[in-house]
Tab-separated table of C-alpha atoms and ligand atoms in Angstrom:
chain	number	residue	atom	x	y	z
A	1	MET	CA	43.565	-56.133	54.609
A	2	VAL	CA	40.581	-54.100	54.333
A	3	GLN	CA	39.484	-51.593	56.494
A	4	GLU	CA	37.549	-53.172	59.105
A	5	ARG	CA	33.904	-51.887	60.056
A	6	VAL	CA	34.242	-50.818	63.761
A	7	LEU	CA	31.402	-49.821	65.570
A	8	PRO	CA	31.577	-47.871	68.943
A	9	ALA	CA	32.062	-50.222	71.957
A	10	PHE	CA	28.012	-51.021	73.187
A	11	SER	CA	28.453	-50.259	76.937
A	12	ALA	CA	26.092	-52.957	78.654
A	13	SER	CA	25.083	-51.846	82.458
A	14	PRO	CA	24.573	-54.463	84.644
A	15	SER	CA	21.089	-54.160	84.501
A	16	GLN	CA	20.866	-55.287	80.581
A	17	ILE	CA	21.011	-58.398	81.286
A	18	SER	CA	20.190	-60.382	84.603
A	19	ARG	CA	22.444	-63.237	86.274
A	20	GLU	CA	19.674	-65.877	85.006
A	21	ASP	CA	19.439	-64.357	81.724
A	22	GLY	CA	23.157	-63.804	81.269
A	23	LEU	CA	24.134	-67.808	82.032
A	24	VAL	CA	21.562	-69.028	79.309
A	25	VAL	CA	22.978	-67.212	76.961
A	26	TYR	CA	26.361	-68.215	77.718
A	27	GLU	CA	25.485	-71.719	78.110
A	28	ASP	CA	24.180	-71.476	74.632
A	29	MET	CA	27.212	-69.878	73.304
A	30	VAL	CA	29.542	-72.623	74.791
A	31	LEU	CA	27.474	-75.219	73.809
A	32	GLY	CA	27.592	-74.185	69.879
A	33	ARG	CA	31.266	-73.637	70.025
A	34	THR	CA	32.110	-76.544	71.927
A	35	PHE	CA	29.590	-78.659	69.408
A	36	GLU	CA	31.160	-77.259	66.106
A	37	ASP	CA	34.732	-78.636	68.042
A	38	LYS	CA	33.593	-81.670	68.447
A	39	CYS	CA	32.107	-81.878	64.478
A	40	ALA	CA	35.734	-80.977	63.286
A	41	GLU	CA	37.355	-83.718	65.322
A	42	MET	CA	34.534	-86.108	64.030
A	43	TYR	CA	34.620	-85.284	60.662
A	44	TYR	CA	38.303	-85.467	60.305
A	45	ARG	CA	38.061	-88.838	62.097
A	46	GLY	CA	35.571	-90.010	59.104
A	47	LYS	CA	32.446	-90.291	61.065
A	48	MET	CA	30.642	-87.927	59.342
A	49	PHE	CA	30.871	-87.328	55.026
A	50	GLY	CA	30.049	-84.115	52.695
A	51	PHE	CA	30.489	-80.383	53.623
A	52	VAL	CA	30.120	-79.572	56.755
A	53	HIS	CA	30.146	-76.037	57.546
A	54	LEU	CA	30.825	-74.940	61.089
A	55	TYR	CA	29.702	-71.834	63.173
A	56	ASN	CA	32.562	-70.879	65.485
A	57	GLY	CA	33.213	-67.251	66.161
A	58	GLN	CA	29.411	-66.309	64.926
A	59	GLU	CA	27.927	-67.801	68.240
A	60	ALA	CA	26.568	-63.997	69.452
A	61	VAL	CA	24.382	-63.850	66.680
A	62	SER	CA	22.711	-67.103	67.044
A	63	SER	CA	21.996	-67.080	70.971
A	64	GLY	CA	21.683	-63.247	70.767
A	65	VAL	CA	18.735	-63.282	68.423
A	66	ILE	CA	17.241	-66.878	69.231
A	67	LYS	CA	17.617	-66.086	72.822
A	68	ALA	CA	15.733	-63.020	72.541
A	69	MET	CA	12.551	-65.311	71.080
A	70	ARG	CA	9.970	-67.393	72.174
A	71	SER	CA	10.265	-71.348	71.935
A	72	ASP	CA	7.116	-70.836	69.347
A	73	ASP	CA	9.015	-68.853	67.091
A	74	TYR	CA	10.259	-69.853	63.959
A	75	VAL	CA	13.892	-69.989	63.159
A	76	SER	CA	15.232	-70.292	59.667
A	77	SER	CA	18.965	-70.809	58.872
A	78	THR	CA	21.605	-71.765	56.158
A	79	TYR	CA	23.679	-74.882	55.182
A	80	ARG	CA	26.096	-72.980	58.326
A	81	ASP	CA	22.534	-74.474	60.317
A	82	HIS	CA	24.093	-76.528	63.349
A	83	VAL	CA	24.067	-74.147	65.953
A	84	HIS	CA	21.058	-71.936	64.642
A	85	ALA	CA	19.254	-75.826	65.537
A	86	LEU	CA	21.124	-75.818	68.862
A	87	SER	CA	19.462	-71.658	69.978
A	88	ALA	CA	16.344	-72.967	68.694
A	89	GLY	CA	16.239	-76.058	71.353
A	90	VAL	CA	16.909	-78.874	68.886
A	91	PRO	CA	18.503	-81.452	71.577
A	92	ALA	CA	22.622	-82.027	70.705
A	93	ARG	CA	21.914	-85.558	70.588
A	94	GLU	CA	19.777	-85.397	67.537
A	95	VAL	CA	21.930	-82.863	65.559
A	96	MET	CA	24.975	-84.997	65.854
A	97	ALA	CA	22.786	-87.872	64.970
A	98	GLU	CA	21.346	-86.303	62.025
A	99	LEU	CA	25.249	-85.221	60.848
A	100	PHE	CA	26.270	-89.296	61.254
A	101	GLY	CA	23.127	-89.926	59.138
A	102	LYS	CA	21.540	-91.787	61.640
A	103	ALA	CA	17.584	-92.590	61.740
A	104	THR	CA	17.733	-90.901	65.168
A	105	GLY	CA	18.617	-87.141	63.883
A	106	CYS	CA	16.393	-84.119	63.407
A	107	SER	CA	16.041	-84.807	59.989
A	108	LYS	CA	15.534	-89.028	60.503
A	109	GLY	CA	18.883	-89.657	58.851
A	110	ARG	CA	17.859	-87.689	55.498
A	111	GLY	CA	19.443	-84.617	55.455
A	112	GLY	CA	22.880	-84.451	56.910
A	113	SER	CA	24.738	-81.067	58.077
A	114	MET	CA	22.948	-78.815	55.265
A	115	HIS	CA	19.522	-79.700	55.947
A	116	LEU	CA	18.800	-80.002	59.466
A	117	PHE	CA	14.820	-79.753	60.341
A	118	SER	CA	12.393	-80.015	63.445
A	119	ALA	CA	8.887	-79.217	62.757
A	120	GLU	CA	8.856	-79.707	66.969
A	121	HIS	CA	11.025	-76.928	67.545
A	122	ASN	CA	9.448	-74.436	64.406
A	123	LEU	CA	13.092	-75.058	62.871
A	124	LEU	CA	12.288	-74.346	59.080
A	125	GLY	CA	15.329	-76.025	57.958
A	126	GLY	CA	19.131	-75.542	56.636
A	127	TYR	CA	19.691	-74.794	53.123
A	128	ALA	CA	22.217	-76.020	50.873
A	129	PHE	CA	21.308	-72.696	48.161
A	130	VAL	CA	22.520	-69.974	48.768
A	131	ALA	CA	19.405	-67.468	50.180
A	132	GLU	CA	16.939	-70.281	49.976
A	133	GLY	CA	15.752	-69.696	53.043
A	134	ILE	CA	14.766	-66.484	52.807
A	135	PRO	CA	11.388	-67.189	50.806
A	136	VAL	CA	10.639	-69.686	53.177
A	137	ALA	CA	11.113	-67.698	56.506
A	138	THR	CA	9.052	-64.841	54.565
A	139	GLY	CA	6.242	-67.528	54.121
A	140	ALA	CA	6.245	-68.859	57.891
A	141	ALA	CA	5.752	-64.543	59.124
A	142	PHE	CA	2.975	-64.375	56.780
A	143	GLN	CA	1.321	-67.385	57.845
A	144	ALA	CA	1.677	-66.236	61.323
A	145	LYS	CA	-0.012	-62.402	60.428
A	146	TYR	CA	-2.567	-64.440	58.438
A	147	ARG	CA	-3.872	-66.508	60.839
A	148	ARG	CA	-3.872	-63.837	63.326
A	149	GLU	CA	-5.469	-61.409	61.218
A	150	ALA	CA	-7.704	-63.267	58.361
A	151	LEU	CA	-8.539	-65.877	60.662
A	152	GLY	CA	-8.875	-64.268	64.073
A	153	ASP	CA	-6.282	-66.512	65.851
A	154	GLU	CA	-5.372	-64.638	68.703
A	155	SER	CA	-2.680	-66.580	69.716
A	156	ALA	CA	-0.748	-66.651	66.445
A	157	ASP	CA	1.484	-63.765	67.381
A	158	GLN	CA	4.754	-65.738	66.573
A	159	VAL	CA	7.741	-63.997	65.136
A	160	THR	CA	10.318	-65.347	62.440
A	161	ALA	CA	14.044	-64.440	62.498
A	162	CYS	CA	15.389	-65.376	59.036
A	163	PHE	CA	19.431	-65.729	59.376
A	164	PHE	CA	21.332	-65.868	55.979
A	165	GLY	CA	25.285	-64.238	54.814
A	166	ASP	CA	26.577	-61.381	53.464
A	167	GLY	CA	26.653	-63.419	50.244
A	168	ALA	CA	23.306	-64.231	50.257
A	169	SER	CA	22.194	-60.517	50.618
A	170	ASN	CA	23.346	-60.192	46.937
A	171	ASN	CA	20.684	-62.685	45.774
A	172	GLY	CA	17.043	-61.673	44.324
A	173	GLN	CA	15.464	-63.319	46.902
A	174	PHE	CA	16.602	-60.987	49.487
A	175	PHE	CA	15.225	-58.290	47.941
A	176	GLU	CA	11.905	-59.402	46.819
A	177	CYS	CA	10.847	-60.952	50.249
A	178	LEU	CA	12.353	-57.503	52.015
A	179	ASN	CA	9.991	-55.783	49.595
A	180	MET	CA	6.754	-57.735	50.531
A	181	ALA	CA	7.833	-58.435	54.570
A	182	ALA	CA	8.256	-54.768	54.658
A	183	LEU	CA	4.956	-54.187	52.453
A	184	TRP	CA	2.589	-56.574	54.332
A	185	LYS	CA	4.281	-55.423	57.897
A	186	LEU	CA	5.544	-59.518	58.704
A	187	PRO	CA	6.434	-60.756	61.544
A	188	ILE	CA	10.233	-60.931	60.833
A	189	LEU	CA	13.929	-60.429	61.590
A	190	PHE	CA	16.119	-60.613	58.627
A	191	VAL	CA	19.401	-61.354	60.370
A	192	VAL	CA	22.315	-61.131	57.498
A	193	GLU	CA	25.506	-62.669	59.322
A	194	ASN	CA	28.189	-60.130	57.679
A	195	ASN	CA	31.303	-62.444	58.113
A	196	LYS	CA	33.115	-60.463	55.751
A	197	TRP	CA	33.311	-63.735	53.035
A	198	ALA	CA	31.418	-65.873	50.706
A	199	ILE	CA	33.582	-68.907	50.697
A	200	GLY	CA	36.932	-67.003	48.852
A	201	MET	CA	34.792	-63.808	47.608
A	202	ALA	CA	35.451	-61.279	49.963
A	203	HIS	CA	32.507	-58.870	50.760
A	204	ASP	CA	33.528	-55.537	49.582
A	205	ARG	CA	34.449	-56.810	46.158
A	206	ALA	CA	31.145	-58.540	45.642
A	207	THR	CA	28.572	-55.689	46.296
A	208	SER	CA	28.210	-52.087	45.309
A	209	GLN	CA	27.036	-51.102	48.749
A	210	PRO	CA	28.857	-52.677	51.581
A	211	GLU	CA	26.650	-51.833	54.774
A	212	ILE	CA	24.041	-54.000	54.310
A	213	TYR	CA	21.873	-52.506	56.900
A	214	LYS	CA	21.347	-49.377	54.533
A	215	LYS	CA	19.273	-51.677	51.736
A	216	ALA	CA	16.391	-51.892	54.297
A	217	SER	CA	15.946	-48.225	53.662
A	218	VAL	CA	14.865	-48.411	50.177
A	219	PHE	CA	11.680	-50.696	51.508
A	220	ASP	CA	10.872	-48.382	54.235
A	221	MET	CA	11.507	-50.855	56.772
A	222	VAL	CA	14.180	-50.434	60.218
A	223	GLY	CA	17.779	-51.356	59.279
A	224	VAL	CA	20.357	-51.737	61.993
A	225	GLU	CA	23.974	-52.778	61.951
A	226	VAL	CA	25.061	-54.044	65.041
A	227	ASP	CA	28.492	-55.841	66.235
A	228	GLY	CA	28.137	-59.198	65.949
A	229	MET	CA	30.578	-60.058	68.388
A	230	ASP	CA	28.687	-58.528	71.045
A	231	VAL	CA	26.152	-61.054	72.421
A	232	LEU	CA	24.497	-58.194	74.741
A	233	ALA	CA	24.575	-55.964	71.668
A	234	VAL	CA	22.599	-58.232	69.423
A	235	ARG	CA	20.306	-59.580	72.168
A	236	ALA	CA	19.485	-56.070	72.640
A	237	VAL	CA	18.806	-54.924	68.952
A	238	ALA	CA	16.940	-58.023	68.646
A	239	GLN	CA	14.770	-57.534	71.634
A	240	GLU	CA	13.606	-54.098	70.116
A	241	ALA	CA	12.942	-55.990	66.773
A	242	VAL	CA	10.678	-58.814	67.806
A	243	ALA	CA	8.821	-56.564	69.902
A	244	ARG	CA	8.389	-54.222	66.919
A	245	ALA	CA	7.491	-57.246	65.141
A	246	ARG	CA	4.825	-58.745	67.601
A	247	ALA	CA	3.096	-55.492	67.969
A	248	GLY	CA	2.414	-55.783	64.204
A	249	GLU	CA	4.890	-53.192	63.267
A	250	GLY	CA	6.627	-54.884	60.599
A	251	PRO	CA	10.100	-56.624	59.780
A	252	THR	CA	13.473	-55.363	60.370
A	253	LEU	CA	16.671	-56.001	58.614
A	254	ILE	CA	19.511	-56.746	61.149
A	255	GLU	CA	23.329	-56.514	59.845
A	256	ALA	CA	25.428	-58.651	62.699
A	257	LEU	CA	29.321	-57.880	61.688
A	258	THR	CA	31.171	-61.256	62.680
A	259	TYR	CA	33.612	-63.173	61.509
A	260	ARG	CA	33.856	-67.149	61.109
A	261	PHE	CA	36.892	-68.236	63.103
A	262	ARG	CA	37.678	-71.359	60.767
A	263	GLY	CA	37.574	-72.073	56.857
A	264	HIS	CA	34.272	-71.736	54.717
A	265	SER	CA	34.048	-75.807	55.198
A	266	LEU	CA	35.793	-78.349	56.767
A	267	ALA	CA	37.405	-79.436	53.299
A	268	ASP	CA	38.547	-75.860	52.953
A	269	PRO	CA	42.183	-74.954	54.063
A	270	ASP	CA	41.192	-71.443	54.568
A	271	GLU	CA	44.456	-70.039	53.219
A	272	LEU	CA	42.901	-67.044	51.490
A	273	ARG	CA	42.312	-64.950	54.297
A	274	SER	CA	45.233	-62.880	55.719
A	275	LYS	CA	46.428	-63.748	59.687
A	276	ALA	CA	46.156	-59.568	60.184
A	277	GLU	CA	42.353	-60.173	59.674
A	278	LYS	CA	42.078	-63.221	61.384
A	279	GLU	CA	43.578	-61.783	64.291
A	280	PHE	CA	41.949	-58.518	64.723
A	281	TRP	CA	38.667	-60.907	64.951
A	282	PHE	CA	39.978	-63.380	67.081
A	283	ALA	CA	41.058	-61.131	69.392
A	284	ARG	CA	36.885	-60.529	69.475
A	285	ASP	CA	35.932	-63.926	70.542
A	286	PRO	CA	32.581	-63.309	71.856
A	287	ILE	CA	32.607	-66.177	74.347
A	288	LYS	CA	35.658	-64.561	76.340
A	289	ARG	CA	33.783	-61.149	76.044
A	290	LEU	CA	30.582	-62.510	77.797
A	291	ALA	CA	32.636	-64.531	80.625
A	292	ALA	CA	34.488	-61.555	80.874
A	293	HIS	CA	31.367	-59.219	81.329
A	294	LEU	CA	29.608	-61.429	83.880
A	295	ILE	CA	32.392	-61.763	85.963
A	296	GLU	CA	33.122	-58.111	85.863
A	297	GLN	CA	29.679	-57.114	87.013
A	298	ASN	CA	29.688	-60.069	89.798
A	299	LEU	CA	26.848	-61.700	87.806
A	300	ALA	CA	28.780	-64.956	87.808
A	301	THR	CA	32.223	-66.527	88.638
A	302	ALA	CA	34.977	-68.264	86.988
A	303	GLU	CA	34.208	-71.203	88.579
A	304	GLU	CA	30.771	-71.049	87.703
A	305	LEU	CA	31.167	-70.668	84.225
A	306	LYS	CA	33.880	-73.588	84.320
A	307	ALA	CA	31.049	-75.465	85.541
A	308	ILE	CA	29.134	-74.726	82.327
A	309	ASP	CA	31.865	-75.671	80.289
A	310	ARG	CA	32.528	-79.246	82.018
A	311	LYS	CA	28.762	-79.823	82.080
A	312	ILE	CA	28.060	-78.612	78.040
A	313	GLN	CA	31.554	-81.021	77.536
A	314	ALA	CA	29.893	-84.073	78.878
A	315	LEU	CA	26.724	-83.393	77.061
A	316	ILE	CA	28.518	-83.551	73.615
A	317	GLU	CA	30.476	-86.675	74.724
A	318	ASP	CA	26.677	-87.909	75.354
A	319	ALA	CA	25.866	-86.445	71.847
A	320	VAL	CA	28.501	-88.550	70.029
A	321	GLN	CA	28.102	-91.519	71.901
A	322	PHE	CA	24.165	-91.528	71.087
A	323	ALA	CA	24.886	-90.945	67.375
A	324	LEU	CA	27.392	-93.735	67.315
A	325	GLU	CA	24.850	-96.027	68.908
A	326	SER	CA	21.989	-95.160	66.723
A	327	PRO	CA	20.953	-97.521	63.914
A	328	GLU	CA	21.029	-96.563	60.266
A	329	PRO	CA	17.746	-95.469	58.742
A	330	ASN	CA	16.127	-98.475	57.065
A	331	PRO	CA	16.123	-99.133	53.635
A	332	ALA	CA	12.944	-100.323	53.761
A	333	ASP	CA	12.043	-96.990	54.908
A	334	LEU	CA	13.424	-95.272	51.925
A	335	TYR	CA	9.992	-93.467	50.536
A	336	LYS	CA	9.044	-92.586	54.192
A	337	TYR	CA	8.816	-88.720	55.115
A	338	VAL	CA	8.750	-87.760	51.117
A	339	PHE	CA	4.983	-87.120	51.381
A	340	ALA	CA	3.210	-86.268	54.817
A	341	GLU	CA	1.351	-89.321	56.092
A	342	ASP	CA	-2.387	-88.916	57.628
B	1	LIG	C1	22.120	-70.429	45.173
B	1	LIG	C2	23.516	-70.857	45.179
B	1	LIG	N1	24.540	-70.345	44.599
B	1	LIG	C3	25.848	-70.854	44.851
B	1	LIG	C4	26.151	-71.749	45.773
B	1	LIG	C5	27.665	-71.810	46.558
B	1	LIG	N2	27.950	-71.114	47.504
B	1	LIG	C6	27.992	-72.270	48.887
B	1	LIG	S1	28.376	-70.868	49.937
B	1	LIG	C7	28.396	-69.826	49.012
B	1	LIG	C8	28.709	-68.479	49.818
B	1	LIG	C9	27.736	-67.796	50.839
B	1	LIG	O1	28.225	-67.050	51.421
B	1	LIG	P1	27.528	-65.941	52.693
B	1	LIG	O2	26.291	-66.073	52.352
B	1	LIG	O3	28.778	-65.147	53.007
B	1	LIG	O4	27.305	-67.225	53.645
B	1	LIG	P2	28.752	-67.681	55.049
B	1	LIG	O5	29.305	-69.058	53.907
B	1	LIG	O6	29.783	-66.506	54.693
B	1	LIG	O7	28.339	-68.150	55.735
B	1	LIG	C10	28.273	-70.295	48.079
B	1	LIG	C11	28.435	-69.190	46.673
B	1	LIG	C12	25.137	-72.353	46.707
B	1	LIG	N3	25.169	-73.442	47.352
B	1	LIG	N4	24.199	-71.902	45.903
B	2	LIG	MG1	29.660	-64.495	54.753
């Protein structure tokens, strides 16, 4: 097993998160996990097709960052996008229906698993091409700054969170966009979810400097590494970065050290990664970790957390029912949504 990069434990004080926020974050992580487990079930039952990439294990990154943002802020994702969409507020019904290719899906059944999109929730999309979302997110951050500074729109203080993987951080767009974002002090968080693998390519074998956050320094940008299995640590780092971005002080590169608990996609038998490596990371399950913290700090009881689990289970069952009963897209509408309509 490759030597794991382990950060000192983040010691969250009770005041680090309120009971209310703690429960919001817990519910969001449980929503992500339960949704993905249901996807696996539906995929193997033949209800969805094509490549489906699940997010199990990485929930602390999505919830820690997006729940530290405002609902009118922007989020851009990758092909591993279901949970980012859910954290951004896209209803589970619309995400599930999209995965079933139904007309009620958030992309009207045209996108599927890798192309979730919601203008209403400022979700700038899932992207099948590695690193494809980075320039789009950079553009979103630019337009907010332009509206505010060039057009004098005081309300344009939105921040963009741009999620991508360790593999994507070796692509050209990453470097080009970091340069522009730093140069123009754009309000953006570049969030690298370093889960150690790009399909079957180990991160340490693919990059000359495995500590991705250090790449920020050459652009004179703030770069931080964070334990991506600790939602409170991720949230603390994200809150600082969001405040900096909103104050006009520019971008941050956040490297969250995390791990996917399943194969690359549901078509991957996941035989490459060692048992020892998987066990090391399974023991750091971010949901169990937050649950233990909330109970330990008397912010919630085990019974309250179980009630949330049951509520989410029912919500996911409802999403599946909705997706099953929804209509297929109408073939007569084939050319609809290709171009903007008046
Ligand atoms: C431009 C491009 N090149 C190659 C691929 C094939 N591909 C799909 S996922 C992937 C690995 C990306 O890994 P990473 O960025 O670490 O994200 P993760 O899957 O770990 O979330 C590759 C190479 C692609 N989709 N797009
Ligand atoms: Mg990866």
